[in-house]
Amino acid sequence: MAITLNTKFVNDFIRDDEIKGIAPAVSAAYNLVKNRNGLGSDFLGWVDLPENYDKEEFKRIKDAAERIKKMCDIFVVIGIGGSYLGARAAIEFIKSPLYNNLKKDTPDVYFAGNNISTSALTDLLSICEGKDICINVVSKSGTTTEPAVAFRIFRELLEKKYGADESKKRIFATTDKAKGTLKHFSDEMGYETFVVPDDIGGRYSVLTAVGLLPIAVAGCDIDSMMAGAAEARSKYLSDSFETNDCFKYAALRNILYRKGKVTEIMAAYEPAAALFCEWWKQLYGESEGKDGKGIFPASVIFSTDLHSLGQTIQDGVRNVFETVLNIKKSSDTFIIPDDKANIDGLNFLSGKELHYVNQTAMLGTLFAHTDGGVPNIVIEIADRSEYSFGYMVYFFELACAISGYLMGVNPFNQPGVESYKKNMFALLGKAGYEDRKAELEARMN
Ligand code: PA5
């Protein structure tokens, strides 16, 4: 088992009868997932995905990854939200946040089209100068502005550098199987395409081609990742509430929310988990934050942030709880050296494993934060392997769906995301938004 829930540091904040009280509601929420009769049930394709994924496409993903590895120095993944966060989280978690700087025989992987910053784009274009490039444009809708703009720019770069025919072999599109501008354009141009299944929303799509192609290009074992997800699926879909850590996590965070703990801070002691936290924030933020409800998902990397946000967590407004990712096994070993002079006074650490010191910092912080009135749910994760990553993804996706249903929201839509788009299009003069443009301009004046 790659994940276990440790409730030692939350037990003092929750009574047994509160757990007993919420258990029937958790089962009812889970039944909405299982029986596919809750809000947004058209988007439950991720539930059985670890078993019933398209094996032919999976092979195509691995074949394309091998070709990409041979063809380029830099692989640019163009997408936003669920169309990039999972892949980036996986590469950083399994390999390293410094993956691009490591000695390796796989291409550097950069992410574009997840903002509209001129500097971010020009910096990346300058990194690409003189390098061989392949690109993967990822957009389920095929119409999202940020990736569409970046795709236009990188497509032009490739066409100028390699000519029309060669650039076709270097462009890969992941989008809807049949509809949308990107699908039509890719078919017309002859790009290889991969599918975002109809019944899987962006933020639940990391284990589809959306995440798997970039993850495989970075040299991660995607078979093992799917095996981890499949193991989590078989465990959490069969266990009863008493032994089901996934159900318990959903229950605990909802009990805390109902007691006024409106912010959940995911804390990890490995910088490699920072992007996983970003993926989790999108998953939970877009799934739960609607209809005036939802826990605000935040994240920290400790011990780094113990020297910034640590103060307010310890001592600020008591409306937060933490979910700590305890990655038990470090990918590397490092022993702190002895220094005979001991001028720095650090010889009490001589000969100790750095990971042990990190784990001890975590333990000290768990005691400090709970003493300060912050409940801490601890999620123990075996290691940073592909298998554990797949397992974690499934754990958090299922808990998120159950949690959203417990809150009485549709965990699979994101109506709020549209508001800024409408205003941006109106202000930029897109056809069809004339009335909104006039309205906003009147408000500005
Ligand atoms: O979770 C979601 O559905 C969103 O965050 C999308 O992933 C994001 O908006 C990108 O959409 P698309 O893949 O259609 O470009």
CSV table of C-alpha atoms and ligand atoms in Angstrom, one decimal:
chain,number,residue,atom,x,y,z
A,1,MET,CA,0.0,0.0,0.0
A,2,ALA,CA,1.5,3.3,-1.1
A,3,ILE,CA,-0.5,5.6,1.2
A,4,THR,CA,-1.8,5.4,4.8
A,5,LEU,CA,-3.7,8.0,6.8
A,6,ASN,CA,-2.3,8.9,10.2
A,7,THR,CA,-4.9,10.6,12.4
A,8,LYS,CA,-2.7,11.0,15.5
A,9,PHE,CA,-2.5,14.7,15.1
A,10,VAL,CA,-6.1,15.4,14.3
A,11,ASN,CA,-7.8,13.1,16.8
A,12,ASP,CA,-7.8,15.8,19.6
A,13,PHE,CA,-9.8,18.1,17.3
A,14,ILE,CA,-12.5,15.6,16.3
A,15,ARG,CA,-14.8,13.5,18.5
A,16,ASP,CA,-15.5,9.9,17.7
A,17,ASP,CA,-19.3,10.6,17.5
A,18,GLU,CA,-18.5,13.2,14.8
A,19,ILE,CA,-16.8,10.5,12.7
A,20,LYS,CA,-19.7,8.1,13.3
A,21,GLY,CA,-22.1,10.9,12.5
A,22,ILE,CA,-20.6,11.7,9.1
A,23,ALA,CA,-20.0,8.1,8.0
A,24,PRO,CA,-23.5,7.5,6.5
A,25,ALA,CA,-23.2,10.8,4.5
A,26,VAL,CA,-19.7,9.7,3.2
A,27,SER,CA,-21.2,6.3,2.1
A,28,ALA,CA,-24.1,8.2,0.4
A,29,ALA,CA,-21.6,10.5,-1.3
A,30,TYR,CA,-19.5,7.5,-2.4
A,31,ASN,CA,-22.7,5.8,-3.7
A,32,LEU,CA,-23.3,8.8,-6.0
A,33,VAL,CA,-19.9,8.1,-7.5
A,34,LYS,CA,-20.4,4.4,-7.7
A,35,ASN,CA,-23.9,4.5,-9.1
A,36,ARG,CA,-23.2,7.5,-11.3
A,37,ASN,CA,-26.2,9.4,-10.3
A,38,GLY,CA,-24.8,12.5,-8.6
A,39,LEU,CA,-24.3,16.0,-10.1
A,40,GLY,CA,-21.9,16.0,-13.0
A,41,SER,CA,-22.0,12.2,-13.3
A,42,ASP,CA,-21.0,12.4,-17.0
A,43,PHE,CA,-17.5,13.1,-15.8
A,44,LEU,CA,-16.8,10.0,-13.9
A,45,GLY,CA,-14.5,8.3,-16.5
A,46,TRP,CA,-11.5,8.6,-14.2
A,47,VAL,CA,-13.1,6.1,-11.7
A,48,ASP,CA,-12.4,3.0,-13.8
A,49,LEU,CA,-9.6,4.5,-15.9
A,50,PRO,CA,-6.8,2.6,-14.2
A,51,GLU,CA,-8.3,-0.6,-15.4
A,52,ASN,CA,-10.1,0.3,-18.6
A,53,TYR,CA,-7.8,2.8,-20.2
A,54,ASP,CA,-7.3,2.5,-24.0
A,55,LYS,CA,-4.4,0.0,-24.3
A,56,GLU,CA,-3.8,0.7,-27.9
A,57,GLU,CA,-3.5,4.4,-27.3
A,58,PHE,CA,-1.3,3.7,-24.3
A,59,LYS,CA,1.1,1.9,-26.6
A,60,ARG,CA,1.0,4.8,-29.0
A,61,ILE,CA,1.9,7.1,-26.2
A,62,LYS,CA,5.0,5.0,-25.4
A,63,ASP,CA,6.0,4.8,-29.0
A,64,ALA,CA,5.6,8.6,-29.5
A,65,ALA,CA,7.6,9.2,-26.3
A,66,GLU,CA,10.5,7.1,-27.7
A,67,ARG,CA,10.5,9.0,-31.0
A,68,ILE,CA,10.3,12.3,-29.1
A,69,LYS,CA,13.3,11.3,-26.9
A,70,LYS,CA,15.4,10.6,-30.0
A,71,MET,CA,14.2,13.7,-32.0
A,72,CYS,CA,14.7,16.6,-29.5
A,73,ASP,CA,16.6,18.3,-26.8
A,74,ILE,CA,13.6,20.2,-25.6
A,75,PHE,CA,10.0,19.1,-25.3
A,76,VAL,CA,7.5,22.0,-24.9
A,77,VAL,CA,4.2,21.1,-23.3
A,78,ILE,CA,1.6,23.7,-24.1
A,79,GLY,CA,-1.5,23.7,-21.8
A,80,ILE,CA,-3.1,25.3,-18.8
A,81,GLY,CA,-4.9,24.1,-15.7
A,82,GLY,CA,-5.6,20.4,-15.8
A,83,SER,CA,-3.9,20.3,-19.2
A,84,TYR,CA,-0.4,20.7,-17.7
A,85,LEU,CA,-0.4,20.6,-13.9
A,86,GLY,CA,-0.5,16.8,-13.6
A,87,ALA,CA,2.4,16.2,-16.0
A,88,ARG,CA,4.5,18.8,-14.3
A,89,ALA,CA,3.7,17.5,-10.9
A,90,ALA,CA,4.6,14.0,-11.9
A,91,ILE,CA,7.9,14.9,-13.5
A,92,GLU,CA,9.0,17.0,-10.5
A,93,PHE,CA,7.7,14.4,-7.9
A,94,ILE,CA,9.3,11.4,-9.6
A,95,LYS,CA,12.4,12.9,-11.1
A,96,SER,CA,13.2,16.3,-9.5
A,97,PRO,CA,12.1,20.0,-9.6
A,98,LEU,CA,15.6,20.4,-11.1
A,99,TYR,CA,14.8,17.7,-13.8
A,100,ASN,CA,15.9,20.0,-16.7
A,101,ASN,CA,19.3,20.6,-15.1
A,102,LEU,CA,20.1,17.0,-14.3
A,103,LYS,CA,22.4,14.8,-16.3
A,104,LYS,CA,20.0,12.6,-18.3
A,105,ASP,CA,19.3,11.0,-21.6
A,106,THR,CA,15.8,12.4,-21.9
A,107,PRO,CA,14.8,15.8,-23.3
A,108,ASP,CA,14.3,18.8,-21.1
A,109,VAL,CA,10.6,19.4,-20.6
A,110,TYR,CA,9.3,23.0,-20.4
A,111,PHE,CA,5.7,24.1,-19.9
A,112,ALA,CA,4.2,27.0,-22.0
A,113,GLY,CA,0.7,28.4,-22.5
A,114,ASN,CA,-0.1,28.4,-18.8
A,115,ASN,CA,0.1,32.2,-18.5
A,116,ILE,CA,0.1,35.2,-20.8
A,117,SER,CA,3.4,36.7,-19.7
A,118,THR,CA,5.6,38.1,-22.4
A,119,SER,CA,8.8,37.5,-20.4
A,120,ALA,CA,7.9,33.9,-19.6
A,121,LEU,CA,7.4,33.3,-23.3
A,122,THR,CA,10.5,35.1,-24.5
A,123,ASP,CA,12.7,33.4,-21.9
A,124,LEU,CA,11.5,30.0,-23.1
A,125,LEU,CA,12.0,31.0,-26.8
A,126,SER,CA,15.5,32.0,-26.0
A,127,ILE,CA,16.2,28.7,-24.2
A,128,CYS,CA,15.0,26.9,-27.4
A,129,GLU,CA,17.4,28.8,-29.7
A,130,GLY,CA,19.8,26.3,-31.4
A,131,LYS,CA,18.0,23.3,-29.8
A,132,ASP,CA,15.9,20.5,-31.4
A,133,ILE,CA,12.3,20.9,-30.3
A,134,CYS,CA,9.1,18.9,-30.2
A,135,ILE,CA,5.8,20.2,-28.9
A,136,ASN,CA,2.7,18.7,-27.3
A,137,VAL,CA,-0.3,21.0,-27.3
A,138,VAL,CA,-2.9,19.9,-24.8
A,139,SER,CA,-6.4,21.3,-24.7
A,140,LYS,CA,-9.6,19.3,-24.2
A,141,SER,CA,-11.8,22.1,-25.5
A,142,GLY,CA,-9.2,23.0,-28.1
A,143,THR,CA,-10.2,26.7,-27.7
A,144,THR,CA,-8.5,27.9,-24.5
A,145,THR,CA,-6.8,31.2,-25.3
A,146,GLU,CA,-3.5,30.9,-23.3
A,147,PRO,CA,-2.4,27.6,-24.9
A,148,ALA,CA,-3.9,28.6,-28.3
A,149,VAL,CA,-1.6,31.7,-28.4
A,150,ALA,CA,1.5,29.8,-27.3
A,151,PHE,CA,0.7,27.1,-29.9
A,152,ARG,CA,0.5,29.6,-32.7
A,153,ILE,CA,3.9,31.0,-31.7
A,154,PHE,CA,5.7,27.6,-31.3
A,155,ARG,CA,4.1,26.2,-34.4
A,156,GLU,CA,5.5,29.1,-36.4
A,157,LEU,CA,8.9,28.6,-34.8
A,158,LEU,CA,8.9,24.9,-35.8
A,159,GLU,CA,7.7,25.5,-39.3
A,160,LYS,CA,10.4,28.1,-39.8
A,161,LYS,CA,13.1,25.9,-38.3
A,162,TYR,CA,12.2,22.5,-39.9
A,163,GLY,CA,9.8,23.3,-42.8
A,164,ALA,CA,6.2,22.1,-43.0
A,165,ASP,CA,6.8,18.4,-43.4
A,166,GLU,CA,9.4,17.8,-40.7
A,167,SER,CA,7.5,20.0,-38.2
A,168,LYS,CA,4.4,17.8,-38.6
A,169,LYS,CA,6.5,14.9,-37.1
A,170,ARG,CA,7.4,17.1,-34.1
A,171,ILE,CA,4.0,18.4,-33.2
A,172,PHE,CA,1.7,16.2,-31.0
A,173,ALA,CA,-1.8,17.3,-30.0
A,174,THR,CA,-3.9,16.0,-27.1
A,175,THR,CA,-7.5,17.0,-27.4
A,176,ASP,CA,-11.1,15.8,-27.9
A,177,LYS,CA,-11.4,12.7,-30.0
A,178,ALA,CA,-13.6,14.4,-32.6
A,179,LYS,CA,-14.6,18.0,-31.9
A,180,GLY,CA,-13.0,21.4,-31.4
A,181,THR,CA,-10.7,23.7,-33.3
A,182,LEU,CA,-7.5,21.9,-32.2
A,183,LYS,CA,-8.7,18.5,-33.3
A,184,HIS,CA,-9.9,19.7,-36.7
A,185,PHE,CA,-6.7,21.7,-37.2
A,186,SER,CA,-4.5,18.8,-36.2
A,187,ASP,CA,-6.2,16.4,-38.5
A,188,GLU,CA,-5.9,18.9,-41.4
A,189,MET,CA,-2.2,19.4,-40.7
A,190,GLY,CA,-1.4,15.7,-40.1
A,191,TYR,CA,-0.3,15.9,-36.5
A,192,GLU,CA,-0.4,12.8,-34.4
A,193,THR,CA,-3.3,13.2,-31.9
A,194,PHE,CA,-4.1,11.7,-28.5
A,195,VAL,CA,-7.5,11.7,-26.8
A,196,VAL,CA,-8.9,13.5,-23.7
A,197,PRO,CA,-11.9,11.2,-23.0
A,198,ASP,CA,-15.3,12.9,-23.1
A,199,ASP,CA,-16.1,11.7,-19.5
A,200,ILE,CA,-12.9,13.0,-17.9
A,201,GLY,CA,-12.5,16.7,-17.0
A,202,GLY,CA,-9.2,18.5,-17.2
A,203,ARG,CA,-8.2,18.3,-13.6
A,204,TYR,CA,-9.0,14.5,-13.4
A,205,SER,CA,-7.0,13.8,-16.6
A,206,VAL,CA,-3.4,13.3,-15.5
A,207,LEU,CA,-3.6,9.5,-16.1
A,208,THR,CA,-4.8,10.0,-19.7
A,209,ALA,CA,-2.6,11.0,-22.6
A,210,VAL,CA,-2.8,14.6,-21.2
A,211,GLY,CA,-0.3,13.6,-18.5
A,212,LEU,CA,1.1,10.3,-19.7
A,213,LEU,CA,2.9,11.6,-22.9
A,214,PRO,CA,5.0,14.3,-21.2
A,215,ILE,CA,5.6,12.0,-18.2
A,216,ALA,CA,6.8,9.2,-20.5
A,217,VAL,CA,9.0,11.6,-22.4
A,218,ALA,CA,10.7,12.5,-19.1
A,219,GLY,CA,11.6,8.8,-18.7
A,220,CYS,CA,9.1,7.9,-16.1
A,221,ASP,CA,7.5,4.4,-16.0
A,222,ILE,CA,3.9,5.0,-16.9
A,223,ASP,CA,3.0,1.2,-16.6
A,224,SER,CA,4.0,1.4,-13.0
A,225,MET,CA,2.0,4.7,-12.5
A,226,MET,CA,-1.1,3.0,-13.9
A,227,ALA,CA,-0.5,0.0,-11.7
A,228,GLY,CA,-0.3,2.2,-8.6
A,229,ALA,CA,-3.6,3.9,-9.6
A,230,ALA,CA,-5.2,0.5,-10.2
A,231,GLU,CA,-4.1,-0.8,-6.8
A,232,ALA,CA,-5.6,2.4,-5.1
A,233,ARG,CA,-8.8,1.9,-7.1
A,234,SER,CA,-9.2,-1.7,-6.0
A,235,LYS,CA,-8.5,-0.8,-2.4
A,236,TYR,CA,-10.7,2.2,-2.0
A,237,LEU,CA,-13.7,1.0,-4.1
A,238,SER,CA,-14.0,-2.2,-2.0
A,239,ASP,CA,-13.1,-1.1,1.6
A,240,SER,CA,-15.7,-0.2,4.1
A,241,PHE,CA,-15.6,3.2,5.9
A,242,GLU,CA,-13.8,1.8,8.9
A,243,THR,CA,-10.7,0.7,6.9
A,244,ASN,CA,-11.0,3.2,4.0
A,245,ASP,CA,-8.4,5.9,4.3
A,246,CYS,CA,-9.7,7.7,1.3
A,247,PHE,CA,-13.2,8.0,2.7
A,248,LYS,CA,-11.8,9.0,6.1
A,249,TYR,CA,-9.8,11.9,4.5
A,250,ALA,CA,-13.0,13.2,2.9
A,251,ALA,CA,-14.8,12.8,6.2
A,252,LEU,CA,-12.1,14.5,8.3
A,253,ARG,CA,-11.7,17.6,6.1
A,254,ASN,CA,-15.5,18.0,6.0
A,255,ILE,CA,-15.9,17.7,9.7
A,256,LEU,CA,-13.2,20.3,10.2
A,257,TYR,CA,-14.8,22.6,7.5
A,258,ARG,CA,-18.1,22.4,9.3
A,259,LYS,CA,-16.3,23.6,12.5
A,260,GLY,CA,-15.0,26.7,10.8
A,261,LYS,CA,-11.6,25.4,9.4
A,262,VAL,CA,-12.1,26.9,6.0
A,263,THR,CA,-8.6,26.7,4.7
A,264,GLU,CA,-6.7,23.5,4.1
A,265,ILE,CA,-2.9,23.8,3.8
A,266,MET,CA,-1.2,20.9,2.1
A,267,ALA,CA,2.3,20.7,3.6
A,268,ALA,CA,5.2,18.7,2.2
A,269,TYR,CA,8.8,18.5,3.4
A,270,GLU,CA,10.1,17.7,-0.1
A,271,PRO,CA,10.4,20.6,-2.7
A,272,ALA,CA,9.7,17.8,-5.3
A,273,ALA,CA,6.1,17.8,-4.0
A,274,ALA,CA,5.5,21.5,-4.7
A,275,LEU,CA,3.9,21.0,-8.0
A,276,PHE,CA,1.9,18.0,-6.7
A,277,CYS,CA,0.5,20.5,-4.2
A,278,GLU,CA,-0.4,22.8,-7.1
A,279,TRP,CA,-2.1,19.9,-8.9
A,280,TRP,CA,-4.1,19.2,-5.7
A,281,LYS,CA,-5.0,22.9,-5.3
A,282,GLN,CA,-6.5,23.0,-8.7
A,283,LEU,CA,-8.3,19.7,-8.2
A,284,TYR,CA,-9.9,20.7,-4.9
A,285,GLY,CA,-10.3,24.4,-5.7
A,286,GLU,CA,-12.1,23.9,-8.9
A,287,SER,CA,-14.1,21.0,-7.7
A,288,GLU,CA,-15.4,22.4,-4.4
A,289,GLY,CA,-15.2,26.1,-4.5
A,290,LYS,CA,-18.6,27.1,-5.8
A,291,ASP,CA,-22.1,28.1,-4.7
A,292,GLY,CA,-20.5,30.1,-1.9
A,293,LYS,CA,-19.0,26.9,-0.5
A,294,GLY,CA,-15.6,25.1,-0.4
A,295,ILE,CA,-12.4,24.7,1.6
A,296,PHE,CA,-9.7,27.1,0.3
A,297,PRO,CA,-6.8,24.9,-0.7
A,298,ALA,CA,-3.3,26.4,0.0
A,299,SER,CA,0.1,24.8,0.2
A,300,VAL,CA,3.5,25.2,1.8
A,301,ILE,CA,6.9,23.5,1.5
A,302,PHE,CA,8.6,22.9,4.8
A,303,SER,CA,10.9,23.6,6.3
A,304,THR,CA,11.3,26.5,3.8
A,305,ASP,CA,8.0,28.0,4.6
A,306,LEU,CA,8.3,27.5,8.4
A,307,HIS,CA,10.4,30.7,8.0
A,308,SER,CA,7.5,32.5,6.3
A,309,LEU,CA,4.0,31.2,6.6
A,310,GLY,CA,4.9,29.0,9.6
A,311,GLN,CA,4.3,32.0,11.9
A,312,THR,CA,0.7,32.5,10.8
A,313,ILE,CA,0.0,28.8,10.8
A,314,GLN,CA,1.3,28.5,14.4
A,315,ASP,CA,-0.2,31.7,15.7
A,316,GLY,CA,-2.6,33.4,13.3
A,317,VAL,CA,-6.4,33.1,12.8
A,318,ARG,CA,-7.5,29.6,13.9
A,319,ASN,CA,-9.5,28.8,10.8
A,320,VAL,CA,-6.9,26.5,9.1
A,321,PHE,CA,-6.0,22.8,9.2
A,322,GLU,CA,-3.0,21.1,7.5
A,323,THR,CA,-2.8,18.0,5.4
A,324,VAL,CA,0.8,16.8,5.7
A,325,LEU,CA,2.4,14.7,3.0
A,326,ASN,CA,4.9,12.6,4.7
A,327,ILE,CA,7.1,11.0,2.1
A,328,LYS,CA,8.7,8.3,4.2
A,329,LYS,CA,11.6,7.2,2.0
A,330,SER,CA,14.0,9.7,0.5
A,331,SER,CA,15.2,9.0,-3.1
A,332,ASP,CA,18.8,9.6,-2.0
A,333,THR,CA,21.0,9.2,1.1
A,334,PHE,CA,23.1,12.0,2.6
A,335,ILE,CA,25.0,11.8,5.8
A,336,ILE,CA,25.9,15.0,7.6
A,337,PRO,CA,29.7,15.2,8.0
A,338,ASP,CA,31.5,15.5,11.3
A,339,ASP,CA,33.7,18.6,11.9
A,340,LYS,CA,36.3,18.1,14.6
A,341,ALA,CA,36.5,21.9,15.3
A,342,ASN,CA,32.7,22.1,15.7
A,343,ILE,CA,32.8,25.9,15.5
A,344,ASP,CA,29.3,25.9,14.1
A,345,GLY,CA,28.1,23.7,17.1
A,346,LEU,CA,26.5,21.2,14.7
A,347,ASN,CA,28.2,18.0,15.8
A,348,PHE,CA,25.0,16.8,17.5
A,349,LEU,CA,24.0,16.2,13.9
A,350,SER,CA,27.2,14.5,12.8
A,351,GLY,CA,26.7,11.1,11.1
A,352,LYS,CA,22.9,11.6,11.0
A,353,GLU,CA,21.0,11.1,7.7
A,354,LEU,CA,19.7,14.4,6.4
A,355,HIS,CA,16.3,12.7,5.7
A,356,TYR,CA,16.1,11.8,9.4
A,357,VAL,CA,16.7,15.5,10.3
A,358,ASN,CA,13.9,16.4,7.8
A,359,GLN,CA,11.6,13.8,9.4
A,360,THR,CA,12.4,15.1,12.8
A,361,ALA,CA,11.7,18.7,11.7
A,362,MET,CA,8.3,17.4,10.6
A,363,LEU,CA,7.6,15.7,13.9
A,364,GLY,CA,8.5,18.8,15.8
A,365,THR,CA,6.3,20.9,13.6
A,366,LEU,CA,3.4,18.5,14.0
A,367,PHE,CA,3.5,18.8,17.8
A,368,ALA,CA,4.0,22.6,17.6
A,369,HIS,CA,1.1,23.2,15.1
A,370,THR,CA,-1.3,21.0,16.9
A,371,ASP,CA,-0.3,22.6,20.2
A,372,GLY,CA,-1.1,25.9,18.4
A,373,GLY,CA,-4.6,24.7,17.6
A,374,VAL,CA,-4.1,23.5,14.1
A,375,PRO,CA,-5.5,20.0,13.3
A,376,ASN,CA,-3.0,18.0,11.2
A,377,ILE,CA,-4.1,15.1,9.0
A,378,VAL,CA,-1.0,13.2,8.0
A,379,ILE,CA,-0.8,11.2,4.8
A,380,GLU,CA,2.1,8.8,4.8
A,381,ILE,CA,3.5,8.1,1.3
A,382,ALA,CA,5.9,5.3,0.8
A,383,ASP,CA,8.3,7.0,-1.6
A,384,ARG,CA,8.5,9.2,-4.8
A,385,SER,CA,8.1,6.3,-7.2
A,386,GLU,CA,5.8,6.3,-10.3
A,387,TYR,CA,3.7,3.7,-8.4
A,388,SER,CA,3.1,5.9,-5.4
A,389,PHE,CA,2.3,8.9,-7.7
A,390,GLY,CA,-0.4,6.9,-9.5
A,391,TYR,CA,-1.8,5.7,-6.1
A,392,MET,CA,-1.8,9.3,-4.7
A,393,VAL,CA,-3.6,10.6,-7.8
A,394,TYR,CA,-6.4,8.1,-7.4
A,395,PHE,CA,-6.6,8.6,-3.6
A,396,PHE,CA,-7.0,12.4,-4.0
A,397,GLU,CA,-9.4,12.3,-7.0
A,398,LEU,CA,-11.8,9.9,-5.3
A,399,ALA,CA,-11.6,11.8,-2.0
A,400,CYS,CA,-12.3,15.0,-3.9
A,401,ALA,CA,-15.4,13.7,-5.6
A,402,ILE,CA,-16.8,12.3,-2.3
A,403,SER,CA,-15.9,15.5,-0.5
A,404,GLY,CA,-17.6,17.7,-3.2
A,405,TYR,CA,-20.8,15.6,-2.9
A,406,LEU,CA,-20.6,15.9,0.9
A,407,MET,CA,-20.6,19.6,0.4
A,408,GLY,CA,-23.5,19.4,-1.9
A,409,VAL,CA,-21.7,20.8,-5.0
A,410,ASN,CA,-21.1,19.4,-8.5
A,411,PRO,CA,-17.4,18.4,-8.2
A,412,PHE,CA,-16.9,18.2,-12.0
A,413,ASN,CA,-17.8,21.6,-13.3
A,414,GLN,CA,-16.0,25.0,-13.1
A,415,PRO,CA,-18.6,27.7,-13.9
A,416,GLY,CA,-16.5,30.4,-12.2
A,417,VAL,CA,-13.7,30.0,-14.7
A,418,GLU,CA,-15.8,31.5,-17.4
A,419,SER,CA,-16.3,34.9,-15.9
A,420,TYR,CA,-12.8,36.3,-16.5
A,421,LYS,CA,-12.7,34.8,-20.0
A,422,LYS,CA,-15.9,36.7,-21.0
A,423,ASN,CA,-14.5,40.0,-19.7
A,424,MET,CA,-11.0,39.4,-21.3
A,425,PHE,CA,-12.6,38.6,-24.7
A,426,ALA,CA,-14.9,41.6,-24.4
A,427,LEU,CA,-12.1,44.0,-23.6
A,428,LEU,CA,-9.9,42.5,-26.3
A,429,GLY,CA,-12.6,43.1,-28.9
A,430,LYS,CA,-13.6,39.5,-29.7
A,431,ALA,CA,-16.6,39.3,-32.0
A,432,GLY,CA,-19.8,38.4,-30.1
A,433,TYR,CA,-18.8,40.2,-26.9
A,434,GLU,CA,-19.7,43.8,-28.0
A,435,ASP,CA,-22.4,44.4,-25.3
A,436,ARG,CA,-20.1,43.2,-22.5
A,437,LYS,CA,-17.3,45.4,-23.9
A,438,ALA,CA,-19.6,48.5,-23.8
A,439,GLU,CA,-20.7,47.6,-20.3
A,440,LEU,CA,-17.2,47.2,-18.9
A,441,GLU,CA,-15.9,50.3,-20.6
A,442,ALA,CA,-18.7,52.3,-19.1
A,443,ARG,CA,-17.8,51.0,-15.7
A,444,MET,CA,-14.1,51.9,-16.3
A,445,ASN,CA,-15.0,55.5,-17.2
B,1,PA5,O1,-10.1,21.2,-14.9
B,1,PA5,C1,-10.4,21.8,-15.9
B,1,PA5,O2,-11.3,21.4,-16.7
B,1,PA5,C2,-9.7,23.1,-16.3
B,1,PA5,O3,-8.8,23.5,-15.4
B,1,PA5,C3,-9.1,22.9,-17.7
B,1,PA5,O4,-8.1,21.8,-17.5
B,1,PA5,C4,-8.4,24.1,-18.2
B,1,PA5,O5,-9.3,25.2,-18.2
B,1,PA5,C5,-7.8,23.9,-19.6
B,1,PA5,O6,-8.9,23.6,-20.5
B,1,PA5,P1,-8.6,23.0,-21.9
B,1,PA5,O7,-7.9,21.7,-21.7
B,1,PA5,O8,-9.9,22.8,-22.5
B,1,PA5,O9,-7.7,24.0,-22.6
